Short mmCIF file of C-alpha atoms and ligand atoms in Angstrom, two decimals:
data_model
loop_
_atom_site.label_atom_id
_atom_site.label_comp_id
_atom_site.label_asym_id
_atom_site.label_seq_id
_atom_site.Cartn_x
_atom_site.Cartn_y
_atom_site.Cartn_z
CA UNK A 27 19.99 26.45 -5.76
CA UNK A 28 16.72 24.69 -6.47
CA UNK A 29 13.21 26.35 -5.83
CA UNK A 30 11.87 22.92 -5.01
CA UNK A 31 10.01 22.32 -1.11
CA UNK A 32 12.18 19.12 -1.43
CA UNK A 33 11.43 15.97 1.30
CA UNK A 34 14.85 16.73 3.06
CA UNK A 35 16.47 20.13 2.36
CA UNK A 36 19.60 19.33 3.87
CA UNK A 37 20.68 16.54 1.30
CA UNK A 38 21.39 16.84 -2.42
CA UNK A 39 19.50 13.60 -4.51
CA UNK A 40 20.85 13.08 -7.81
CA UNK A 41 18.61 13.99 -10.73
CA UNK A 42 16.76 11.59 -12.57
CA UNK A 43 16.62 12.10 -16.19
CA UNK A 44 15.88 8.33 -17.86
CA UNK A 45 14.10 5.34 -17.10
CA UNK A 46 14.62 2.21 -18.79
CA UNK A 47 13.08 -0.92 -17.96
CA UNK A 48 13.97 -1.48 -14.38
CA UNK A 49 16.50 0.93 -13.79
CA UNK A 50 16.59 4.99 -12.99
CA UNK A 51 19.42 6.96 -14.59
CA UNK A 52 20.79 9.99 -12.94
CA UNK A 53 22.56 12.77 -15.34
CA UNK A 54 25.59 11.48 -14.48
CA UNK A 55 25.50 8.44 -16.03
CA UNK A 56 24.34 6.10 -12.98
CA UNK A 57 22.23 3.44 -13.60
CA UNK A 58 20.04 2.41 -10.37
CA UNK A 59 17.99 -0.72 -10.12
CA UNK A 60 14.12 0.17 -9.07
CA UNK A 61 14.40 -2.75 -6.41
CA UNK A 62 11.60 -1.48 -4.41
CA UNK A 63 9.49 1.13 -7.48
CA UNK A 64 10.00 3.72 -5.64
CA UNK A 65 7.05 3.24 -2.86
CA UNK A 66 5.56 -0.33 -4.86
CA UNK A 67 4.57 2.34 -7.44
CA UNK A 68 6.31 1.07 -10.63
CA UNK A 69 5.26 -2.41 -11.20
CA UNK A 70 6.41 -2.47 -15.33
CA UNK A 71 9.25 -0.91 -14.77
CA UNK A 72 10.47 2.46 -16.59
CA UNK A 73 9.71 3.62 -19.97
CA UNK A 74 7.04 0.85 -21.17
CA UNK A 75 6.61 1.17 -24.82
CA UNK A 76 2.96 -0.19 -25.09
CA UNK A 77 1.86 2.50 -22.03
CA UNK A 78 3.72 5.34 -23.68
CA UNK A 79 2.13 4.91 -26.96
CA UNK A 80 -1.61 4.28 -25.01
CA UNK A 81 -0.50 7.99 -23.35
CA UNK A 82 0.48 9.99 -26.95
CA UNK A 83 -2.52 8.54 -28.30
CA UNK A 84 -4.62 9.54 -25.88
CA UNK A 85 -2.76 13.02 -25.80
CA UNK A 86 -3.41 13.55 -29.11
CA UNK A 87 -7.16 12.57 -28.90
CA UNK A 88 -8.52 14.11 -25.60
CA UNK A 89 -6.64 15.20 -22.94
CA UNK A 90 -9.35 16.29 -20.71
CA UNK A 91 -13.04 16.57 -20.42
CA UNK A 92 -14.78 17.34 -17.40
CA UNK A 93 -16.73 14.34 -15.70
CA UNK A 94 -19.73 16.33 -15.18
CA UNK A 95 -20.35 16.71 -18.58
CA UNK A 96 -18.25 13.61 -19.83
CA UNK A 97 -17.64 9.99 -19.92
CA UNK A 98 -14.17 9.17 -21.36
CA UNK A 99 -13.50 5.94 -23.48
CA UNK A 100 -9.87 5.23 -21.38
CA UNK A 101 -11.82 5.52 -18.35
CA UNK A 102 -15.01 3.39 -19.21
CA UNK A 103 -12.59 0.63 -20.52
CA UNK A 104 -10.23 1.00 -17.49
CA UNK A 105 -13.34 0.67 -15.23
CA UNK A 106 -14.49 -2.29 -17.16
CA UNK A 107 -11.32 -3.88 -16.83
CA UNK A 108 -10.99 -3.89 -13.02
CA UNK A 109 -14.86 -5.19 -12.75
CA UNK A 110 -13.53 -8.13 -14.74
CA UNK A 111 -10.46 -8.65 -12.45
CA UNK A 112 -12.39 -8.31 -9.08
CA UNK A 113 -15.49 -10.40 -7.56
CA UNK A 114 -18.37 -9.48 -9.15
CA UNK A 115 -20.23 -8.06 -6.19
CA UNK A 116 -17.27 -5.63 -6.38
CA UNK A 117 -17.80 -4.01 -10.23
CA UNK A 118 -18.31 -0.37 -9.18
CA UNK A 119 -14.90 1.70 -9.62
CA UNK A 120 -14.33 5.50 -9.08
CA UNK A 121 -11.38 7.65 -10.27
CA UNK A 122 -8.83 9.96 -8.12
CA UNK A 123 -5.53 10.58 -8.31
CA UNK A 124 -3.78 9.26 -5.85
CA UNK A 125 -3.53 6.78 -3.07
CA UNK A 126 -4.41 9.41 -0.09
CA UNK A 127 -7.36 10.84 -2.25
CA UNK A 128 -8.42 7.06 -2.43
CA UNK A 129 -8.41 6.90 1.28
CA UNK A 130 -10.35 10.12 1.59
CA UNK A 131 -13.18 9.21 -0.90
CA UNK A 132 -13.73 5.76 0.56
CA UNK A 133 -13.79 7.47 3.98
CA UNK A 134 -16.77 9.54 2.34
CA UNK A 135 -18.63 6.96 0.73
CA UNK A 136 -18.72 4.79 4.25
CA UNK A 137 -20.46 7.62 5.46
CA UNK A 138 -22.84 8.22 2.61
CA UNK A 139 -23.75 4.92 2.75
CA UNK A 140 -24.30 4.74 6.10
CA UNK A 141 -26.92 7.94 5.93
CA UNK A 142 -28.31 6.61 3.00
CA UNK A 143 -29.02 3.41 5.17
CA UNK A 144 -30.56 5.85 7.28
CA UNK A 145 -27.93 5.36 10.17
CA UNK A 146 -27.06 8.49 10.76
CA UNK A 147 -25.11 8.38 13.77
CA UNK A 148 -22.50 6.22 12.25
CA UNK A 149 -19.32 8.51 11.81
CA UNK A 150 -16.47 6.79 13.65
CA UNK A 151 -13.54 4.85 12.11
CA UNK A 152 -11.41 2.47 13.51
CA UNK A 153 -8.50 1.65 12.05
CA UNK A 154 -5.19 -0.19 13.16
CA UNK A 155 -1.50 1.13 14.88
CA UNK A 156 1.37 0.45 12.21
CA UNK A 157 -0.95 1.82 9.40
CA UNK A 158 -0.21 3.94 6.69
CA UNK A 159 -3.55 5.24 4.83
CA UNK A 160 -1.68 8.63 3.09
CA UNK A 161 -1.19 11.85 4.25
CA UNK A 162 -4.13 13.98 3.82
CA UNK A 163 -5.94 15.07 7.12
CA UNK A 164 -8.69 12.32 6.70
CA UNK A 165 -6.29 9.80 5.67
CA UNK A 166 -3.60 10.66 8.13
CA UNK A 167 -6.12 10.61 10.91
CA UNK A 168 -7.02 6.87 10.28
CA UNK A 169 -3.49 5.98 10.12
CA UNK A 170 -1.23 4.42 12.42
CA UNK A 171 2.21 5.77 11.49
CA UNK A 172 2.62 8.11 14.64
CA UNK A 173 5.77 10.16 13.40
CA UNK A 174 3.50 11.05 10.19
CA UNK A 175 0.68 11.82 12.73
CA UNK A 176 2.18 14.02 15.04
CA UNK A 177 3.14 17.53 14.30
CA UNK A 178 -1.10 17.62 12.67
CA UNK A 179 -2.12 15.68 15.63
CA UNK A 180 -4.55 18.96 16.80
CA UNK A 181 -6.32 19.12 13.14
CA UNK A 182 -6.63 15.23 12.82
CA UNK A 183 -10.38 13.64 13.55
CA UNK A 184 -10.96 11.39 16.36
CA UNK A 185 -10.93 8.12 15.41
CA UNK A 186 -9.38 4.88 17.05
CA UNK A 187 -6.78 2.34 16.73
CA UNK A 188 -6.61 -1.35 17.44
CA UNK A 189 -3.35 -3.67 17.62
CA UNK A 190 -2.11 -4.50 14.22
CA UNK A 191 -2.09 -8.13 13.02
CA UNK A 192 1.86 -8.33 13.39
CA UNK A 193 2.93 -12.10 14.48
CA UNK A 194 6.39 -11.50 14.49
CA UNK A 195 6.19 -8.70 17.04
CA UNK A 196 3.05 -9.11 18.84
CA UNK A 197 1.73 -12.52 18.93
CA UNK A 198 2.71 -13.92 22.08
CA UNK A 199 4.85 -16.71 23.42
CA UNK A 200 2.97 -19.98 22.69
CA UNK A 201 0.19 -17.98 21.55
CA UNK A 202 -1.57 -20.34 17.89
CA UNK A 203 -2.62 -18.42 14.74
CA UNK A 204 -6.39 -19.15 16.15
CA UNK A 205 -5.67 -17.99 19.28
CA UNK A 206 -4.25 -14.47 18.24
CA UNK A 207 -6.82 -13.96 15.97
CA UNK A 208 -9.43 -14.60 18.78
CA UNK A 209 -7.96 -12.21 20.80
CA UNK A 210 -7.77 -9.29 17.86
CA UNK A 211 -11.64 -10.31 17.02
CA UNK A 212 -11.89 -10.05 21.14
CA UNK A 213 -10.10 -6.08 20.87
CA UNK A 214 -12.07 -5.02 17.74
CA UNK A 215 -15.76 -6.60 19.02
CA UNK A 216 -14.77 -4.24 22.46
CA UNK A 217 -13.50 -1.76 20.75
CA UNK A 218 -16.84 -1.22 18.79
CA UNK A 219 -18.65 -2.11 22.19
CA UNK A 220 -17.14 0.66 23.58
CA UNK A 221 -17.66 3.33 21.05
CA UNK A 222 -21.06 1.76 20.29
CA UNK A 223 -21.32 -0.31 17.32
CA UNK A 224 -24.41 1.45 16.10
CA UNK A 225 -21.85 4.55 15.78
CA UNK A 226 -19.19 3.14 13.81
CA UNK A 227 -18.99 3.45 10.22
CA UNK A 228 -15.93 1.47 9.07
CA UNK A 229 -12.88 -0.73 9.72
CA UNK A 230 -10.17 0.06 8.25
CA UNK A 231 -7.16 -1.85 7.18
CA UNK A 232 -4.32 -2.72 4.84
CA UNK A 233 -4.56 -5.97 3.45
CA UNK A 234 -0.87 -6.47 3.40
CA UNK A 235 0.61 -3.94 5.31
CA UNK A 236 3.68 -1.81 3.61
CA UNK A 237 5.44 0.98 4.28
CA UNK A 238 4.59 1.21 8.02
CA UNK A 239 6.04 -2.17 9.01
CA UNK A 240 7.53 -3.83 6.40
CA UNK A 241 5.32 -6.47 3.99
CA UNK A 242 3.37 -7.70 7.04
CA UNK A 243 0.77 -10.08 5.73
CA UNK A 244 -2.19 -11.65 8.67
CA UNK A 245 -2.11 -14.68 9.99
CA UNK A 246 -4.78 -17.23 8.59
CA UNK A 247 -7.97 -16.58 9.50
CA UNK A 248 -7.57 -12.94 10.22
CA UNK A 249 -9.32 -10.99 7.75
CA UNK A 250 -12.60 -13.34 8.20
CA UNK A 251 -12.83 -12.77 11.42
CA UNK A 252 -12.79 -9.58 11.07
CA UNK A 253 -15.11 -9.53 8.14
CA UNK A 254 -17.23 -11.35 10.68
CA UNK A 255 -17.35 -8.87 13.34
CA UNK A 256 -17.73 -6.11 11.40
CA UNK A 257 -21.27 -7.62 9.75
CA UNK A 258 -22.23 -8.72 13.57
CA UNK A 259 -22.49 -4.61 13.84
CA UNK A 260 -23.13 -3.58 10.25
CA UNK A 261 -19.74 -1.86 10.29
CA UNK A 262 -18.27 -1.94 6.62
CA UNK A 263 -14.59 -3.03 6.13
CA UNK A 264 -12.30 -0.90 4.15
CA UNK A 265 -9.18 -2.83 2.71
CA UNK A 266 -6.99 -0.41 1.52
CA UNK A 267 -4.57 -2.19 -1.20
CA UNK A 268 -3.35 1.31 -2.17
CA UNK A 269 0.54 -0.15 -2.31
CA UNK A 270 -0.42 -4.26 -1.63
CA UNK A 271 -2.89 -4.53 -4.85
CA UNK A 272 -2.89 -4.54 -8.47
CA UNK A 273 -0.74 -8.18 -8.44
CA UNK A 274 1.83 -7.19 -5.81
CA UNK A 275 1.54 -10.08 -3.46
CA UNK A 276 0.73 -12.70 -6.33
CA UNK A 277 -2.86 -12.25 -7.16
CA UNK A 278 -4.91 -9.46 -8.83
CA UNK A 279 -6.25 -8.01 -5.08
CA UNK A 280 -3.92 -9.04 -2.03
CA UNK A 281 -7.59 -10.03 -0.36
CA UNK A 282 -7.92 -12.92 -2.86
CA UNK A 283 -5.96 -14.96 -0.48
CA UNK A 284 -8.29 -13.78 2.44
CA UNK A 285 -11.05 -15.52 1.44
CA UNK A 286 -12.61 -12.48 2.43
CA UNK A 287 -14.34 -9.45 0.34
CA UNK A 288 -14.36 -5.60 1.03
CA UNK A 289 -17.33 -3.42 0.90
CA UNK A 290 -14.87 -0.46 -0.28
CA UNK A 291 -11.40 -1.10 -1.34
CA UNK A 292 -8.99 1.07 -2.52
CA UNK A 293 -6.43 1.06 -5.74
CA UNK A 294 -3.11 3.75 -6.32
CA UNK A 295 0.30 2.85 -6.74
CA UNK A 296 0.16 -0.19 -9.57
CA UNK A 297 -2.71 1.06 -10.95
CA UNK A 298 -0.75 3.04 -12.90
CA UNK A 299 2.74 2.28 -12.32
CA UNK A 300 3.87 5.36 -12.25
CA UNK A 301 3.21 6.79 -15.76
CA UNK A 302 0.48 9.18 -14.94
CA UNK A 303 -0.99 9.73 -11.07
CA UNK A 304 -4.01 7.95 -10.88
CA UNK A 305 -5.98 6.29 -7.72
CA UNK A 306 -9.30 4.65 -7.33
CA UNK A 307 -11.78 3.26 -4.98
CA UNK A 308 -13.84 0.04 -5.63
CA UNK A 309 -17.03 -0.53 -4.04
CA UNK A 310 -19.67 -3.32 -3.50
CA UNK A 311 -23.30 -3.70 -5.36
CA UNK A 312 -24.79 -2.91 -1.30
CA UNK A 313 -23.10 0.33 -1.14
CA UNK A 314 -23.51 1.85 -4.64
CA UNK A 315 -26.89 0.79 -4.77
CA UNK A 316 -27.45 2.18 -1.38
CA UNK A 317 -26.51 5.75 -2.29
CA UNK A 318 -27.73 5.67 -5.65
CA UNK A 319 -31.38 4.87 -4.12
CA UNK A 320 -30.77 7.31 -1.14
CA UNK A 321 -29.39 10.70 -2.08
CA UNK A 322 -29.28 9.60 -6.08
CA UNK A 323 -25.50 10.21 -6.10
CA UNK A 324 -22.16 9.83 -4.07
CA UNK A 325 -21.53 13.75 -2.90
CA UNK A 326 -17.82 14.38 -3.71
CA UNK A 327 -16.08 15.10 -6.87
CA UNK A 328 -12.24 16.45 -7.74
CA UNK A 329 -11.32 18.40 -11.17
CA UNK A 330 -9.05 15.58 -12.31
CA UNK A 331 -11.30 12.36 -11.25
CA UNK A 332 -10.97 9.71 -14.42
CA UNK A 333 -8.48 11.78 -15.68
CA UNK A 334 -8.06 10.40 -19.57
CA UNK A 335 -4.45 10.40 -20.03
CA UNK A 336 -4.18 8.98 -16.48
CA UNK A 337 -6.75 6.44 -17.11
CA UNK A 338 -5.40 5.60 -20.80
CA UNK A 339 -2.02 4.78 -19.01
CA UNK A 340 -3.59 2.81 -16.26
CA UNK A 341 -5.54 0.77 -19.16
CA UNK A 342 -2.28 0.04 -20.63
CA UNK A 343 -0.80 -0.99 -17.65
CA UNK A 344 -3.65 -2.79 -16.40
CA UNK A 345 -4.08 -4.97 -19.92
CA UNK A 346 -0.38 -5.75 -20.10
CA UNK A 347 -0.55 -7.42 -16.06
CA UNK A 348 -3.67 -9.60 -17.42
CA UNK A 349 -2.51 -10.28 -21.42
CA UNK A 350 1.49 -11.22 -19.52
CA UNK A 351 -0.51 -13.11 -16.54
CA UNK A 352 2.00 -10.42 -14.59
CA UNK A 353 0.48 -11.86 -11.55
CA UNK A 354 1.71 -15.62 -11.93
CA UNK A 355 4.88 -14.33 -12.77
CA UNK A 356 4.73 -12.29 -9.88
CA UNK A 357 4.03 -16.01 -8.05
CA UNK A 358 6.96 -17.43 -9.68
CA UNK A 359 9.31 -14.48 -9.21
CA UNK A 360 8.82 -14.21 -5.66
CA UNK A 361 9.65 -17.23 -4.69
CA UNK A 362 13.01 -16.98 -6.49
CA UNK A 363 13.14 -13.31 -4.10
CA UNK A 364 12.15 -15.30 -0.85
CA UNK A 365 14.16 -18.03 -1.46
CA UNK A 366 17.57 -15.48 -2.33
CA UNK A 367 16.44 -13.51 0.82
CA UNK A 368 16.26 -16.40 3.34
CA UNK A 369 19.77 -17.80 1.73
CA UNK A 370 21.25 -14.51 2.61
CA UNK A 371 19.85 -13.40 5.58
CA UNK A 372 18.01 -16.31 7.78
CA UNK A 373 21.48 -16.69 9.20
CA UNK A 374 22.74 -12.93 9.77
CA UNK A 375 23.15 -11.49 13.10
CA UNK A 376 20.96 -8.06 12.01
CA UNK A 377 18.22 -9.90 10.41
CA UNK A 378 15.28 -10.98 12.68
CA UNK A 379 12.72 -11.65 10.54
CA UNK A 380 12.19 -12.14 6.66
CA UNK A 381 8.36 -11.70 5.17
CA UNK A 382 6.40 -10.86 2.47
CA UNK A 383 4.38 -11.82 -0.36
CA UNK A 384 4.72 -11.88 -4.24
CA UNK A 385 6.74 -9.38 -5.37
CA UNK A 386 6.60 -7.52 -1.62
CA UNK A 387 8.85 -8.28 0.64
CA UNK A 388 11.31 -7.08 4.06
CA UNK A 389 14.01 -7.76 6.23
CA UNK A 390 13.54 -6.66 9.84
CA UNK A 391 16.95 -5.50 11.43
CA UNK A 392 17.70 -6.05 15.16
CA UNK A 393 21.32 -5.14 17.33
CA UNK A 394 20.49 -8.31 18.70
CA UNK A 395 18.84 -11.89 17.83
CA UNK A 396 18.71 -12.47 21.16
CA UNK A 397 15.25 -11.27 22.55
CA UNK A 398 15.39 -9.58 18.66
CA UNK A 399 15.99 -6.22 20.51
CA UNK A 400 15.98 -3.30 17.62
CA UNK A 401 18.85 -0.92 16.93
CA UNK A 402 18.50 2.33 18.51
CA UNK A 403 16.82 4.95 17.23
CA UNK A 404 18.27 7.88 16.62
CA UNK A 405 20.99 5.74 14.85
CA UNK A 406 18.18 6.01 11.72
CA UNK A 407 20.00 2.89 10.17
CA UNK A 408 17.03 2.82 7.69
CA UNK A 409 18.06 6.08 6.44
CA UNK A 410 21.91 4.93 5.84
CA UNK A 411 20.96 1.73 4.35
CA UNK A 412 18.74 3.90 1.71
CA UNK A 413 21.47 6.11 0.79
CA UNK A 414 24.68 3.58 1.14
CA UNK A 415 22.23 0.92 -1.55
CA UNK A 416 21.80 4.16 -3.71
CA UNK A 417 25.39 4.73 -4.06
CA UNK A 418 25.63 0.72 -4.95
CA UNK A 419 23.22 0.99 -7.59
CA UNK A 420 20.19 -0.16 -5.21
CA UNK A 421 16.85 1.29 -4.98
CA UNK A 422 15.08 -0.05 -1.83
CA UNK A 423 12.46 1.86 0.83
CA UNK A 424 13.46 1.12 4.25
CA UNK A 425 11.83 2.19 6.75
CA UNK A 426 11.70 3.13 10.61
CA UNK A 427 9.67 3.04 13.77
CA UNK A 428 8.53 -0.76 12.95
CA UNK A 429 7.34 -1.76 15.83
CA UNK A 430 5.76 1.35 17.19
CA UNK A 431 6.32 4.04 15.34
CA UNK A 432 9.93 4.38 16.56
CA UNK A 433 11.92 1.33 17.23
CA UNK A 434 12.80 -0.80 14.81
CA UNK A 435 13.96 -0.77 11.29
CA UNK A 436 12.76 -2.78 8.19
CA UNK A 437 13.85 -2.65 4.00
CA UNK A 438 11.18 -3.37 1.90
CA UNK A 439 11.76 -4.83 -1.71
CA UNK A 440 9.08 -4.29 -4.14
CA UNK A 441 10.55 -4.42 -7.50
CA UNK A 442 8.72 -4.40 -10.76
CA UNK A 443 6.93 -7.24 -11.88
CA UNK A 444 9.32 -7.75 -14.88
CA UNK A 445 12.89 -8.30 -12.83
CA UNK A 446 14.49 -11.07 -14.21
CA UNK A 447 16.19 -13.34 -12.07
CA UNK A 448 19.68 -11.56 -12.09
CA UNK A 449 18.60 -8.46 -11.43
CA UNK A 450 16.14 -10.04 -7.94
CA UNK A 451 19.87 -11.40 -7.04
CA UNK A 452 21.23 -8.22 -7.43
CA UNK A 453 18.99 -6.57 -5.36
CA UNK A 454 19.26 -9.16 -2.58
CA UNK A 455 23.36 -9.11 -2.64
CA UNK A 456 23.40 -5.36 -2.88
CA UNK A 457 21.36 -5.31 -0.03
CA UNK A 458 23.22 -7.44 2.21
CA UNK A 459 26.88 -5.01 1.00
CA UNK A 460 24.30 -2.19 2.04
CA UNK A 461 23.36 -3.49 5.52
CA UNK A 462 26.47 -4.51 6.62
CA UNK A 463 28.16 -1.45 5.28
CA UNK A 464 25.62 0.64 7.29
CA UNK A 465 25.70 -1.52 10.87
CA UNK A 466 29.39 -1.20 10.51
CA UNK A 467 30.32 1.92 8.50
N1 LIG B 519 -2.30 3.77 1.58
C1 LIG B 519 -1.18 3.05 1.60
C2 LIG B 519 -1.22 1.63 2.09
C3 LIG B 519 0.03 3.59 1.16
O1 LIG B 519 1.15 2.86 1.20
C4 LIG B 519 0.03 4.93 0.69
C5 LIG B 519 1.30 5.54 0.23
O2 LIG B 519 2.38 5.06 0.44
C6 LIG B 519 -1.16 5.66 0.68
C7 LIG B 519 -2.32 5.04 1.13
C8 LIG B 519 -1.19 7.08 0.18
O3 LIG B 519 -0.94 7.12 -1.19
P1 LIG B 519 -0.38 8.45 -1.88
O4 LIG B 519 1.02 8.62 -1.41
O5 LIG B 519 -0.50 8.14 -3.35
O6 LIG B 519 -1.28 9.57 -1.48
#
């Protein structure tokens, strides 16, 4: 019997006991390819030589040192790093260790900034349906994933949602790209109008949104306006890249093909790939300059920020994605993924739609192509396509509640940044035995 508070008590998971490269191998033998890194989290694979020997070093030099007294060399050079990847308005990194603590300090900092600005009524958030920001009480309460919301629903802040950017689902018949987006600009300007736009502090939004939905990327022209609206108000925008960043959709951050730029951004999951938990929250010159002339510093702080065995694996990581130009390959790659996905699936009766970016990508299931109604619900097809691809030798992270938090199902594919060619067609055709084994089975 194990001790462990484990996600679903009722079901025995294999046990993990090697990684190698991109596949998991359970102690009995079975060899499972990472097609989706777990959550986007493991984007060299398993068992990287160059980040385990960044790690003993490390070890074996300084494990810890607190950052109130303390710099750390791993974390100075990690920081450095990401300033050189990012715009260089955006140069100003700090350390957590994990995607929800990202969300929470960047939820912090807005507000600093804002008193610091000496606007201190602005406290309110708005934030979009079919979100996921992590599941921490300030991060759960800007996040649109209602079965994640509700049971904590009483200890959650007020904040507000608008409609997600979601063409497939919600842009309407005849409706152009330039239309929707004027009438998502229209909701968020009223939305702010409403609350008062000298009250609000952020927007907040996923770049590329993941687990919630399914890879759903905006339509052109999206982000800017948005961007737009929220300087009409002085309202900062928050892109959180926690699982679309660090090269997943193709380039460095997934807002590089926004033509668009964050005041506060945050970082988790390919930061570092899984070899040590590590988050991290990027900020513009305006805002760090704003709270380092206001109060002198940003108030918050955790034991573990800038960790140095977390940040000396993120380095690694981080220096093998620019020294391999991962993120071309991640370009190149997913084509070869979009193209395998739309020979197997544009044509299947359970596949609506097929999206994604880079290395990040879904298949939206329907009963029915006609009027793409969704399977029902308490069918939880995502949950039998996770476990029948598992027994085939499949990691993927499908998903429920697509559309609105309970109808619809989606599988995202996120696999690491290294999958060869085979392996991406391995992943699609297990997929497709996986599917049809589950609608049928
Ligand atoms: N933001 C996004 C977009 C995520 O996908 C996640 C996790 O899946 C989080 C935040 C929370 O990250 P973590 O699970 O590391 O707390």
């Amino acid at each position: 019997m194990s001790h462990i508070i484990h996600r679903n008590p009722s079901q025995t998971i294999p046990l993990a006991v090697r990684g190698e490269g991109c596949y998991l191998i359970d102690t009995q033998g079975r060899r499972y390819f990472d097609g989706s890194g777990g959550a986007a989290v493991s984007c060299l694979g398993h068992g990287h030589p160059k980040v385990i020997a960044a790690m003993k070093q490390q070890l074996e030099t300084l494990e810890y040192a607190h950052t109130s007294f303390f710099s750390s060399e791993p974390a100075e050079q990690l920081a450095n790093l990401m300033a050189q990847q990012s715009p260089p308005t955006l140069g100003h990194v700090y350390f957590v260790s994990s995607g929800s603590e990202a969300m929470e300090t960047a939820l912090k900092m807005a507000r600093q900034y804002h008193v610091d600005n000496g606007e201190l009524q602005r406290h309110h958030f708005v934030s979009r349906r079919q979100s996921y920001h992590g599941n921490s009480l300030g991060a759960l309460a800007i996040g649109g994933n209602l079965p994640r919301r509700k049971l904590y629903e009483p200890l959650l802040m007020p904040t507000t949602q608008v409609s997600p950017c979601f063409a497939f689902r919600y842009r309407l018949a005849g409706e152009s790209d330039a239309d929707y987006v004027d009438r998502l600009g229209l909701e968020l300007e009223q939305t702010f109008l409403q609350l008062g736009p000298e009250t609000v502090a952020a927007f907040v939004a996923e770049t590329v949104v993941g687990a919630t939905s399914g890879a759903v990327a905006p339509v052109p022209g999206y982000m800017a306006r948005m961007r737009e609206i929220c300087d009409r108000y002085g309202v900062l925008l928050v892109l959180d890249e926690v699982m679309c960043g660090i090269g997943r959709t193709g380039t460095y951050h997934a807002f590089e093909q926004e033509d668009v730029l964050p005041d506060i951004m945050t970082l988790a999951k390919g930061l570092g790939g899984g070899f040590a938990p590590i988050g991290a929250v990027m900020a513009s010159d305006k805002v760090v300059h704003t709270i380092n002339a206001g109060s002198g510093s940003f108030q918050h702080g955790h034991t573990y920020v800038g960790h140095p065995i977390a940040c000396a694996a993120a380095l690694a990581v981080q220096q093998e994605i620019v020294d391999q130009q991962l993120c071309a390959k991640v370009r190149s790659s997913g084509d070869l993924l979009a193209r395998l996905l739309k020979e197997r699936f544009a044509h299947h009766p359970h596949v609506a739609d097929i999206r994604g970016r880079g290395l990040f990508w879904a298949i939206e299931l329907v009963q029915d192509r006609d009027g793409n109604v969704p399977f029902p619900a308490e069918l939880r097809l995502n949950a039998h396509i996770k476990k029948t691809a598992q027994t085939h030798g499949l990691l993927c992270y499908p998903g429920g509640g697509t559309l609105d938090g309970i109808n619809g199902d989606h599988v995202l594919l996120a696999p690491p940044y290294i999958s060869t060619p085979e392996q991406l067609a391995f992943a699609v055709d297990t997929l497709a035995v996986a599917l049809d084994e589950s609608v049928h089975g």
